[in-house]
Each structure stands twice: as C-alpha cells, then as structure tokens.
Coordinates of C-alpha atoms in Angstrom, one line a residue:
Chain A
M120 CA -17.9 15.4 -18.4
R121 CA -17.0 18.8 -16.8
E122 CA -13.4 19.9 -16.1
V123 CA -12.6 19.6 -12.5
A124 CA -10.2 21.8 -10.4
I125 CA -8.8 21.9 -6.9
V126 CA -9.3 25.2 -5.2
G127 CA -8.4 24.6 -1.6
I128 CA -6.0 22.5 0.5
G129 CA -5.9 21.8 4.2
Y130 CA -3.7 19.5 6.3
T131 CA -2.3 18.9 9.7
K132 CA 1.3 18.3 10.6
I133 CA 2.0 14.5 10.4
G134 CA 3.3 12.9 13.6
E135 CA 2.4 11.2 16.9
L136 CA -0.4 13.7 17.7
W137 CA -1.3 12.3 21.2
E138 CA -3.5 15.3 22.2
R139 CA -5.8 15.1 19.2
S140 CA -8.5 12.6 18.1
L141 CA -9.4 11.3 14.6
R142 CA -12.2 13.8 14.4
D143 CA -10.1 16.7 15.7
L144 CA -7.6 16.1 13.0
F145 CA -10.2 15.8 10.2
V146 CA -12.0 19.0 11.3
E147 CA -8.7 21.0 11.4
A148 CA -7.8 19.9 7.9
S149 CA -11.3 20.5 6.5
L150 CA -11.7 24.0 7.9
R151 CA -8.2 25.0 6.6
A152 CA -9.1 23.6 3.2
L153 CA -12.4 25.6 3.1
E154 CA -10.6 28.8 4.3
D155 CA -8.0 28.3 1.6
A156 CA -10.8 27.9 -1.1
G157 CA -12.7 30.8 0.3
I158 CA -16.0 29.0 0.3
D159 CA -18.3 27.2 2.7
D160 CA -21.0 25.6 0.5
V161 CA -20.3 21.9 0.3
D162 CA -22.4 19.3 -1.5
A163 CA -20.5 16.1 -0.7
L164 CA -17.7 14.6 1.4
Y165 CA -15.5 11.6 0.9
V166 CA -13.3 10.4 3.7
G167 CA -10.4 8.1 2.8
N168 CA -9.6 5.9 5.8
M169 CA -8.5 2.4 6.3
M170 CA -8.5 1.4 9.9
S171 CA -10.9 3.4 12.0
G172 CA -13.0 0.3 12.6
T173 CA -10.2 -1.6 14.2
L174 CA -8.1 1.2 15.7
Q175 CA -10.9 3.5 17.0
E176 CA -13.7 1.0 16.9
Q177 CA -15.5 3.7 14.9
E178 CA -17.1 3.3 11.5
H179 CA -19.6 5.5 9.7
L180 CA -17.1 8.3 9.3
G181 CA -18.9 10.0 6.5
A182 CA -21.9 11.1 8.6
L183 CA -19.9 11.6 11.7
L184 CA -17.4 14.0 10.1
A185 CA -19.9 15.8 7.9
G186 CA -21.6 17.0 11.1
Y187 CA -18.3 18.0 12.8
I188 CA -17.2 20.1 9.8
G189 CA -20.5 22.0 10.1
H190 CA -22.3 20.4 7.2
P191 CA -24.8 17.8 8.5
G192 CA -27.1 16.8 5.7
I193 CA -24.6 16.6 2.8
A194 CA -23.9 13.3 1.0
A195 CA -20.9 11.7 2.7
A196 CA -19.2 8.3 3.0
K197 CA -15.9 6.7 4.1
I198 CA -13.8 5.3 1.2
E199 CA -11.7 2.3 2.0
A200 CA -9.1 0.8 -0.3
A201 CA -6.3 0.0 2.2
C202 CA -3.4 2.4 1.8
A203 CA -4.9 3.7 -1.5
S204 CA -8.0 5.0 0.4
G205 CA -6.9 8.7 -0.1
G206 CA -6.3 8.3 -3.8
V207 CA -9.6 6.5 -4.3
S208 CA -11.4 9.2 -2.2
L209 CA -10.0 11.8 -4.7
H210 CA -11.2 9.6 -7.6
Q211 CA -14.7 9.5 -6.2
A212 CA -14.7 13.2 -5.6
Y213 CA -13.5 13.9 -9.1
M214 CA -16.2 11.7 -10.6
A215 CA -18.9 13.5 -8.5
V216 CA -17.9 16.9 -9.8
A217 CA -17.1 15.8 -13.4
S218 CA -20.4 14.0 -13.7
G219 CA -22.4 17.2 -12.9
L220 CA -24.0 15.7 -9.8
Y221 CA -22.3 17.9 -7.3
D222 CA -20.6 21.3 -7.6
V223 CA -18.4 21.4 -4.5
V224 CA -16.9 18.2 -3.0
L225 CA -14.4 17.6 -0.3
A226 CA -11.9 14.8 -0.9
G227 CA -10.3 14.0 2.4
G228 CA -8.3 11.4 4.2
V229 CA -7.5 10.7 7.9
E230 CA -5.8 8.0 9.9
K231 CA -5.2 8.1 13.6
M232 CA -2.7 5.2 14.1
T233 CA -1.2 6.0 17.6
D234 CA -4.4 5.1 19.4
R235 CA -3.1 1.5 19.5
L236 CA 0.1 -0.5 20.3
T237 CA 2.3 -1.6 17.4
P238 CA 1.2 -5.3 17.3
D239 CA -2.4 -4.2 16.9
V240 CA -1.5 -1.6 14.2
T241 CA 0.6 -4.3 12.5
F242 CA -2.4 -6.7 12.5
S243 CA -4.7 -4.0 11.2
L244 CA -2.4 -3.0 8.3
A245 CA -2.2 -6.7 7.3
M246 CA -5.9 -6.5 6.6
A247 CA -4.9 -4.9 3.3
D248 CA -4.1 -8.5 2.2
D249 CA -6.1 -11.8 2.2
M250 CA -6.8 -12.5 5.8
E251 CA -8.2 -16.1 5.2
Y252 CA -5.2 -17.4 3.2
T253 CA -2.3 -15.1 3.3
I254 CA -2.2 -13.3 6.6
Y255 CA -3.3 -16.5 8.3
S256 CA 0.3 -17.8 7.8
G257 CA 1.7 -15.1 10.1
V258 CA 3.1 -12.9 7.4
T259 CA 2.9 -9.2 8.1
F260 CA 2.4 -6.3 5.6
V261 CA 6.1 -5.5 5.9
G262 CA 6.8 -9.2 5.3
L263 CA 4.9 -9.2 2.0
N264 CA 7.0 -6.3 0.7
A265 CA 10.1 -8.0 2.0
L266 CA 9.3 -11.0 -0.3
V267 CA 9.2 -8.7 -3.3
Y268 CA 12.4 -6.9 -2.2
R269 CA 14.4 -10.2 -1.9
L270 CA 13.2 -11.5 -5.2
Y271 CA 14.0 -8.2 -6.9
M272 CA 17.6 -8.2 -5.7
H273 CA 17.9 -11.9 -6.6
K274 CA 16.5 -11.5 -10.1
Y275 CA 18.2 -8.2 -11.1
G276 CA 21.4 -8.5 -9.1
V277 CA 20.7 -5.1 -7.5
K278 CA 22.4 -4.3 -4.2
Q279 CA 20.4 -3.5 -1.1
E280 CA 22.3 -0.2 -0.5
D281 CA 21.1 1.0 -3.9
I282 CA 17.5 0.4 -2.9
A283 CA 17.8 1.6 0.7
N284 CA 19.3 4.9 -0.7
F285 CA 15.7 5.9 -1.5
A286 CA 15.1 6.4 2.2
V287 CA 18.1 8.7 2.5
L288 CA 16.8 11.0 -0.2
M289 CA 13.4 11.1 1.3
H290 CA 14.8 12.3 4.6
E291 CA 16.9 14.9 2.8
N292 CA 13.7 16.2 1.1
A293 CA 11.7 16.3 4.4
V294 CA 14.2 18.6 6.1
N295 CA 12.6 21.6 4.4
T296 CA 9.0 20.3 4.8
P297 CA 7.2 22.0 7.7
H298 CA 4.4 19.3 7.9
A299 CA 6.8 16.3 7.7
R300 CA 7.1 13.7 10.4
F301 CA 10.9 13.4 10.2
R302 CA 12.7 16.7 9.4
R303 CA 16.2 15.2 9.8
R304 CA 18.8 13.6 7.6
V305 CA 19.9 10.0 7.8
K306 CA 22.9 8.3 6.4
L307 CA 22.9 5.2 4.3
E308 CA 24.8 3.3 7.0
D309 CA 22.1 4.4 9.6
V310 CA 19.4 2.8 7.3
L311 CA 21.3 -0.4 6.9
R312 CA 22.2 -0.6 10.6
S313 CA 18.7 -0.1 11.8
P314 CA 16.9 -3.2 13.1
L315 CA 15.5 -5.7 10.6
I316 CA 11.7 -5.8 10.7
A317 CA 11.2 -8.5 8.0
D318 CA 14.5 -9.4 6.2
P319 CA 15.8 -7.7 4.2
I320 CA 13.7 -4.7 5.2
H321 CA 15.2 -2.5 7.9
L322 CA 13.2 -0.2 10.2
L323 CA 14.5 3.0 8.4
E324 CA 13.2 1.6 5.0
C325 CA 9.6 1.7 6.3
A326 CA 7.2 4.5 6.4
P327 CA 6.5 5.4 10.0
I328 CA 3.2 4.8 11.9
S329 CA 1.7 8.3 12.0
D330 CA -1.4 10.4 12.6
G331 CA -2.6 13.0 10.1
A332 CA -5.5 14.4 8.1
A333 CA -5.6 16.2 4.7
V334 CA -8.5 17.6 2.7
L335 CA -8.9 19.0 -0.9
V336 CA -11.8 21.2 -2.1
L337 CA -12.9 20.3 -5.6
T338 CA -15.2 22.2 -7.9
T339 CA -15.6 22.9 -11.6
L340 CA -12.8 24.6 -13.5
E341 CA -15.3 27.3 -14.5
R342 CA -16.0 28.2 -10.9
A343 CA -12.4 27.7 -9.8
K344 CA -11.3 30.5 -12.1
K345 CA -13.6 32.9 -10.2
L346 CA -12.2 31.8 -6.9
T347 CA -8.5 31.7 -7.3
D348 CA -5.6 32.8 -9.5
T349 CA -4.0 29.4 -9.2
P350 CA -6.6 26.7 -9.8
I351 CA -5.1 23.2 -10.2
V352 CA -6.8 21.1 -12.9
I353 CA -7.3 17.3 -12.5
R354 CA -6.1 16.2 -16.0
A355 CA -6.5 12.5 -15.2
S356 CA -8.0 10.3 -12.5
A357 CA -7.7 6.5 -12.9
V358 CA -7.9 3.5 -10.6
A359 CA -6.9 -0.1 -11.3
T360 CA -6.8 -3.3 -9.2
D361 CA -4.8 -6.6 -9.2
Y362 CA -5.0 -9.9 -7.4
L363 CA -4.7 -9.1 -3.7
S364 CA -1.8 -11.4 -2.9
I365 CA 1.5 -11.3 -4.7
Y366 CA 1.8 -15.1 -5.1
E367 CA -1.4 -15.1 -7.1
R368 CA 0.3 -13.0 -9.8
D369 CA 2.4 -14.3 -12.6
D370 CA 4.9 -11.4 -12.2
M371 CA 5.7 -10.5 -8.6
L372 CA 8.2 -7.7 -9.6
S373 CA 5.7 -5.3 -11.3
L374 CA 2.6 -3.8 -9.8
R375 CA 0.2 -4.4 -12.7
A376 CA -2.4 -2.0 -11.2
T377 CA 0.2 0.8 -11.4
V378 CA 0.8 -0.1 -15.1
L379 CA -2.9 -0.2 -15.9
A380 CA -3.9 2.9 -14.0
S381 CA -1.0 5.0 -15.2
R382 CA -1.5 4.1 -18.9
K383 CA -5.2 5.1 -18.6
A384 CA -4.1 8.3 -16.9
Y385 CA -1.5 9.3 -19.5
K386 CA -4.1 8.7 -22.2
Q387 CA -6.8 10.8 -20.4
A388 CA -4.3 13.7 -19.9
K389 CA -2.7 13.3 -23.3
L390 CA 0.7 13.4 -21.6
E391 CA 3.7 11.1 -21.4
P392 CA 6.2 10.4 -18.6
K393 CA 8.6 13.0 -20.2
D394 CA 5.9 15.7 -19.6
I395 CA 5.8 15.1 -15.8
N396 CA 7.8 17.6 -13.7
V397 CA 6.8 16.4 -10.2
L398 CA 6.2 12.8 -9.2
E399 CA 4.7 11.5 -6.0
V400 CA 5.1 7.8 -5.5
H401 CA 3.9 5.5 -2.8
D402 CA 7.2 4.6 -1.0
A403 CA 5.7 2.8 2.0
F404 CA 8.9 0.7 1.7
T405 CA 12.0 1.7 -0.3
I406 CA 11.4 -1.2 -2.7
L407 CA 8.0 0.2 -3.6
G408 CA 9.5 3.5 -4.6
I409 CA 11.9 1.8 -6.9
L410 CA 9.1 -0.4 -8.5
A411 CA 7.0 2.7 -9.0
L412 CA 9.6 4.4 -11.0
E413 CA 9.7 1.4 -13.3
D414 CA 6.0 0.7 -13.5
L415 CA 5.2 4.4 -14.2
G416 CA 7.5 4.4 -17.2
F417 CA 10.4 6.4 -15.8
A418 CA 12.9 3.5 -15.8
E419 CA 13.4 0.2 -17.4
R420 CA 12.6 -3.0 -15.4
G421 CA 15.4 -3.6 -12.8
R422 CA 16.8 -0.1 -13.4
G423 CA 14.8 2.0 -11.0
A424 CA 17.6 2.3 -8.4
V425 CA 19.9 3.7 -11.1
L426 CA 17.7 6.8 -11.3
V427 CA 18.1 7.3 -7.5
K428 CA 21.8 6.7 -7.6
E429 CA 22.4 9.3 -10.4
G430 CA 20.4 12.0 -8.6
E431 CA 17.6 12.0 -11.2
I432 CA 14.8 11.9 -8.6
A433 CA 16.2 14.8 -6.4
P434 CA 14.3 18.1 -6.6
D435 CA 16.9 19.4 -9.1
G436 CA 16.9 16.2 -11.1
R437 CA 15.1 15.1 -14.3
V438 CA 12.2 13.4 -12.4
P439 CA 11.8 15.2 -9.1
T440 CA 10.1 12.5 -6.8
N441 CA 8.5 12.9 -3.4
T442 CA 10.0 16.4 -3.1
M443 CA 8.5 16.8 0.4
G444 CA 9.8 13.5 1.8
G445 CA 7.3 10.9 0.6
L446 CA 5.7 8.3 2.8
K447 CA 9.1 7.6 4.3
A448 CA 9.9 10.9 5.8
R449 CA 6.9 13.2 5.3
G450 CA 4.9 10.4 6.9
H451 CA 2.2 7.9 6.0
P452 CA -1.1 8.3 7.9
V453 CA -2.5 5.6 5.7
G454 CA -6.0 6.8 4.6
A455 CA -4.7 10.4 4.4
T456 CA -1.6 9.7 2.4
G457 CA -3.1 9.9 -1.1
I458 CA -4.4 13.4 -0.2
Y459 CA -1.1 14.5 1.2
Q460 CA 0.6 13.4 -2.0
A461 CA -1.9 15.7 -3.9
I462 CA -1.1 18.5 -1.5
D463 CA 2.7 18.2 -1.8
A464 CA 2.3 18.3 -5.6
I465 CA -0.1 21.3 -5.4
L466 CA 2.4 23.2 -3.3
Q467 CA 4.9 22.6 -6.2
L468 CA 2.4 23.6 -8.9
R469 CA 1.4 26.8 -7.0
G470 CA 5.0 27.7 -6.5
D471 CA 4.7 27.4 -2.7
A472 CA 7.2 24.6 -2.2
G473 CA 9.8 26.7 -0.5
K474 CA 13.4 25.5 -0.6
N475 CA 12.5 22.3 -2.5
Q476 CA 10.6 24.2 -5.2
V477 CA 11.0 22.6 -8.7
P478 CA 11.4 25.4 -11.2
N479 CA 8.4 25.8 -13.6
A480 CA 6.5 22.8 -12.3
E481 CA 3.5 22.3 -14.6
N482 CA 2.4 18.7 -14.4
A483 CA 2.4 16.3 -11.5
L484 CA 1.6 12.6 -11.3
L485 CA 0.5 10.9 -8.1
Q486 CA 0.5 7.2 -7.4
S487 CA -1.5 6.0 -4.4
T488 CA -1.1 2.3 -3.7
G489 CA -3.2 0.0 -1.6
G490 CA -1.7 -3.2 -0.2
V491 CA 1.2 -4.5 -2.3
G492 CA -0.5 -3.0 -5.4
G493 CA -4.0 -4.6 -5.0
T494 CA -5.4 -1.1 -5.7
V495 CA -3.6 1.8 -7.4
A496 CA -5.0 5.3 -8.0
I497 CA -3.2 7.6 -10.4
H498 CA -3.9 11.3 -10.7
I499 CA -2.3 13.9 -13.0
L500 CA -2.6 17.5 -11.8
S501 CA -1.6 20.6 -13.9
R502 CA -1.5 24.3 -13.5
A503 CA -4.5 25.8 -15.1
D504 CA -2.7 28.7 -16.9
Chain B
M87 CA -12.3 -11.0 20.0
C88 CA -12.3 -14.7 19.1
M89 CA -13.3 -16.0 15.7
S90 CA -16.5 -18.0 15.5
V91 CA -15.8 -21.7 15.0
P92 CA -17.7 -22.0 11.7
R93 CA -15.5 -19.3 10.0
Y94 CA -12.5 -21.5 10.7
W95 CA -14.3 -24.9 10.1
R96 CA -15.5 -24.0 6.6
E97 CA -12.0 -23.4 5.3
R98 CA -10.5 -26.6 6.7
A99 CA -10.1 -28.7 3.5
Y100 CA -8.3 -25.8 1.8
R101 CA -6.1 -25.0 4.7
Y102 CA -5.3 -28.5 6.0
R103 CA -4.9 -30.4 2.7
L104 CA -3.8 -27.7 0.1
V105 CA -7.0 -28.0 -2.0
G106 CA -7.3 -25.4 -4.7
T107 CA -9.3 -25.3 -7.9
E108 CA -8.5 -26.0 -11.6
C109 CA -10.1 -24.4 -14.6
L110 CA -11.4 -27.2 -16.9
S111 CA -11.4 -24.8 -19.8
C112 CA -7.8 -23.4 -19.7
G113 CA -6.1 -25.6 -17.2
R114 CA -5.0 -22.9 -14.8
R115 CA -4.9 -23.7 -11.1
Y116 CA -5.7 -21.4 -8.2
Y117 CA -4.9 -21.3 -4.6
P118 CA -6.9 -20.1 -2.7
P119 CA -9.8 -21.7 -4.6
R120 CA -11.9 -19.6 -7.0
R121 CA -15.3 -20.1 -8.7
V122 CA -14.5 -18.0 -11.8
C123 CA -11.3 -18.2 -13.8
P124 CA -9.9 -14.7 -14.1
V125 CA -7.9 -15.6 -17.2
C126 CA -10.5 -17.2 -19.5
H127 CA -13.6 -16.3 -17.5
S128 CA -14.9 -19.9 -17.4
R129 CA -17.0 -20.9 -14.5
N130 CA -16.1 -24.5 -15.0
L131 CA -13.7 -25.0 -12.1
V132 CA -13.3 -28.1 -9.9
E133 CA -11.5 -28.7 -6.7
V134 CA -8.1 -30.2 -7.0
K135 CA -5.5 -31.5 -4.5
L136 CA -2.3 -29.6 -5.1
P137 CA 1.2 -31.2 -4.9
E138 CA 2.9 -31.1 -1.5
R139 CA 6.4 -30.5 -2.9
G140 CA 7.9 -27.3 -4.3
V141 CA 10.7 -24.8 -4.2
V142 CA 11.2 -21.5 -2.4
V143 CA 10.8 -18.6 -4.8
T144 CA 11.4 -15.9 -2.3
Y145 CA 11.4 -15.6 1.5
T146 CA 11.5 -13.3 4.5
I147 CA 12.1 -13.6 8.3
I148 CA 9.3 -12.0 10.3
R149 CA 10.9 -10.2 13.4
S150 CA 8.0 -7.9 14.2
P151 CA 5.0 -10.3 14.3
P152 CA 1.3 -9.4 14.3
R153 CA -0.9 -9.9 17.3
G154 CA -1.3 -13.6 18.0
Y155 CA 2.0 -14.7 16.5
E156 CA 4.4 -13.1 19.0
K157 CA 5.6 -16.4 20.6
Y158 CA 6.7 -17.9 17.3
A159 CA 8.9 -14.9 16.2
P160 CA 11.3 -14.8 14.5
Y161 CA 10.0 -17.2 11.8
A162 CA 10.4 -17.6 8.0
I163 CA 7.7 -17.0 5.5
A164 CA 8.1 -18.1 1.9
V165 CA 6.4 -18.1 -1.5
V166 CA 6.6 -21.7 -2.6
E167 CA 6.1 -22.8 -6.2
L168 CA 4.6 -26.3 -6.1
L169 CA 5.6 -28.9 -8.6
D170 CA 2.5 -28.1 -10.8
G171 CA 3.5 -24.4 -10.9
T172 CA 0.9 -23.2 -8.5
K173 CA 2.3 -20.7 -5.9
V174 CA 1.4 -20.6 -2.2
L175 CA 2.5 -18.6 0.7
A176 CA 3.3 -20.3 4.0
Q177 CA 5.6 -20.4 7.1
L178 CA 8.7 -22.6 6.9
T179 CA 9.3 -24.9 9.8
D180 CA 11.9 -27.4 11.1
I181 CA 14.7 -25.2 9.7
D182 CA 17.6 -23.1 11.0
L183 CA 16.7 -19.5 9.8
S184 CA 20.2 -18.9 8.5
E185 CA 19.8 -21.8 6.1
V186 CA 16.8 -20.6 4.2
E187 CA 17.6 -19.8 0.6
I188 CA 15.9 -19.2 -2.8
G189 CA 15.6 -22.4 -4.8
M190 CA 15.6 -24.8 -1.8
E191 CA 13.3 -27.8 -2.1
V192 CA 10.5 -28.0 0.5
E193 CA 7.5 -30.2 1.4
A194 CA 4.2 -29.5 3.1
V195 CA 3.5 -30.6 6.7
F196 CA 0.5 -30.2 8.9
R197 CA 1.2 -27.9 11.8
K198 CA -0.3 -25.7 14.5
I199 CA -0.6 -22.1 13.2
R200 CA -1.6 -20.3 16.4
E201 CA -4.1 -20.2 19.3
D202 CA -6.9 -17.7 19.1
G203 CA -6.4 -16.2 22.6
E204 CA -7.4 -17.9 25.8
E205 CA -10.9 -18.8 24.8
G206 CA -10.7 -19.4 21.0
I207 CA -9.8 -22.5 19.2
I208 CA -6.3 -23.8 18.2
E209 CA -5.8 -23.1 14.5
Y210 CA -4.0 -25.5 12.2
G211 CA -2.7 -25.4 8.6
V212 CA 0.1 -26.2 6.2
K213 CA 3.7 -25.2 6.7
F214 CA 6.7 -26.2 4.6
R215 CA 9.9 -27.9 5.8
P216 CA 13.1 -28.7 3.9
R217 CA 12.5 -31.8 1.8
L218 CA 13.8 -34.8 3.6
T219 CA 16.2 -36.9 1.5
G220 CA 15.4 -40.4 0.4
H221 CA 11.6 -40.2 -0.1

C-alpha cells in the first residue's frame, strides 16, 4: 500500500444557496480544490451524495460531474451511505490511491437540499433507515435520534441542558468560520426554548437543512511533497456498519460502528485518543455529539456531557472538537459533510484556522456517521512534517 | 408517486400480525424477519408469531412529520420490548400524549397507518395502545 496525502481543498460557503444548482456547487468546489493543489490531471472522481435521486430527480452524478469539472472520460461514481456518504467517498478515494490503481483522485461531496420543501426533505432523510419496517411507522430521522436521546437521559440521569449545551458551543465556534451557515451565538435558553421537532429534541439542537459542496485532491505522499510544503497524510481510513435500525441493536446508547471503525483507525495510525489534537464529530443532533465523545474513547459511557460542561472540547480545551462549528453551526449538506469535516481539520493542521486555531495541531480524527450509526467512516489525518 | 400494490402486499403478514423469525440454532428472534442469523450465522431460521404485549423502552413525539403523515401529527413513536425480549418500533395510539412514559405496558392493535395519496392504497399495520386492565 502506498502512503496517501491530501494536496488540495475546495469548498463553497454552506447555506441556502438559491441561485446555484447541485452541479454549480460541485464545479466551484472542484475547481478551487484543483487550483489549491496546483494540478489538473485527474484519474478518478468519487462524489458523496445521499439524496440527488429524490431531491433533484437526478442520479448518475459521477459521469455528470466528471464532465462538468472538465474531465469527461475519467473513472467516476456517486458514493451513497446516507449522511456518511462524504466519509465513505474519502475512504474510496484513499483506497484507489493507496492500491496503486490511480495517482490523482478527487474525493468530493455535494448536497442541494433547498430544492424541495421541508416535508419532502424530511421524508428523503428518513431513507437512511429501514423504509419497509421502521419509517413505515411514521417516525422521522429526528425522531429516531430523539428515541436515543430520551433513553440516554433516563439511563444515565443526565439533564437535557447538559446535552443541549453542545449546540451553544458549536455556534460559538462558527462565529469565526467564514464558510459556516450560522455565524452567530445562541444561548442555552434559546436552544431549550426553540420549538420541539421530536421530543425531547428542539429545533436548535438539529443540524440545519443546507446546500454545499466540498472536494479534496488526493495523491501519493511522494508526489505530494513535490507539490506543497504542507501535505496532509491520511494515517488511517476505516469504515464499519451496524444494524440499520436502533431497535435491532442490543445496546441503543452506543454506536457500535463508531467503536469498530475508530479502533481499526487507531490501530492503523498507531495512535491513541490522547494523541488526537483536533476532533471532528458528526453532531447532526446534540446527542450524537455526546455519544461520539464516548464511543471514540474520549469519555466514559454516560460522561460525554461532562467534557462539554468543563470546556474540554472548546478550541483551547484538551479535546478541541468541531472547531469550525460542526454540523450544527457550520452546517450539514449531507453528502458533503464528511468532506467539510476533513477540510475543517486540514485548515487546523495547515495552521490556517484563523481565530479558532488550535496551537500545534498535529493529528486530527474525523467521524462521519450515516443514519443513526448504520455506517461510520473514521479518518485520521496528520501533518506530514 | 404511489407504491405498487405488490410491494405492500408481500409484507402483509409481518406488518399485520407481528411475524418475525427465530434462529433454531441460537434461539435469537428478529423483527423484521431475517434469513441469516447475524449472531451465530445459522441459516436455520423459521417464522414465528411474536407476543403482542410489551413495555415502552423509549419514546418520542413527532411534531414535524414526513410527507404522508401530516394529518396525524403530533403522534407518539416508541421502541417496545415485547414479552419475549424482541424489540419493535411503532406508533402509540389511543393515548393522551402527556401520559406516555418509559416502562408503561402496551399491547398491539391493528390500525390504519396512512393513505398513499389520492390514488394509492390505504396502508395498515400494528400500533400499540396502553394495556387495558383486566385481560
């Protein structure tokens, strides 16, 4: 296996981007990534996307977008693993370069969510779970997370305000993030007073429906060193799955796929949680942020919220987490999110994170989650020097 | 876009009657039904009628429903652990939403789930209601 590095990043601002289409967004992010890398020879393209089939009535994104980025003829495909589509797209691109089959591969992601009204987006998001037996009941994707949230509070005796606090910190981090969806602070009482979507989850505990596209340029570490002074090495790339629906699992309060994929990744990278300086977790809902801290090995079971309360996950804390605002405030354009996580971590590792810069950031861990943990992709990125 | 009738029809036993499968090698039960046991990898599974009584393990109230369920909102959804330990997920019915709680005893009832638009069929399935006393 060859060592693989990231040499270019490109992304759009995240938001309600009414004037631009799915292909406009993806082309913008791709061209910026190639400019950042300083190359234009591409062997393959992977496009992380979950819902183009239902929201745009458009599939076959690989060939469509290969042409629009100026490379008709290359190997290309859409990668779909619900909200983990971006993370799995990166995993595919990593394998393609590591194996020796391709030398330059784009790992991208895009989601254009505002082309539909909310009930349709809600219905499409629910497709991350079992449509025949679970969604048939009328449960929504938010509802599935709410079931976990209520059980968590019941079992561990944790107060909602301590979990909801995660959202407050995400908004704080996003204030200094130019590409974030919500660059404004919220107070805990704002979060707890916002409308209930699926009890106990309030609106301001949910990642917002957003548009966005993000792209990474991957090549061999050998070539990367000739292209840039700041290559970022992919030290680990791992994917794991779990039963799709939570009620099929023995333990509904731990995402087993996170545990499996992260243990594989720590082993690949020869690193432990204490070596991680920057953490990107999939906080589609506040409770998922808390569970991630536990499943990744940063907190004991039932103690994730304590890390938040004690300021440990702030940019100047022991485990800086989602330093650009996470899914909650940077935004969650579903299929692109796993790639945005990589980009936010790379800005830290390159020393380009501005006011939220973590001093001497060397190793970053990314958790990209599909559904309620049906798929989890974990990557560990490091500075090459 | 309406669902084709066969897609709905072929699932009817599992959705109407709470039929799952049981692994004859290790004894685990599954809902929805499976052909391979993910625990012991046996393929020796048979269909089994699951108990209709259980307790609420966790619940939520859906206030922002998906397309097709708008007229029922708000409604409660629960994970129910049946008497044999099998867990299922379903709507709660015949209940004041403020009275739903973890640990409450419930029983399965056959109810309408939704209508598939103007032209599609009316879909049915299992919901759970608070267990009636004295039976």
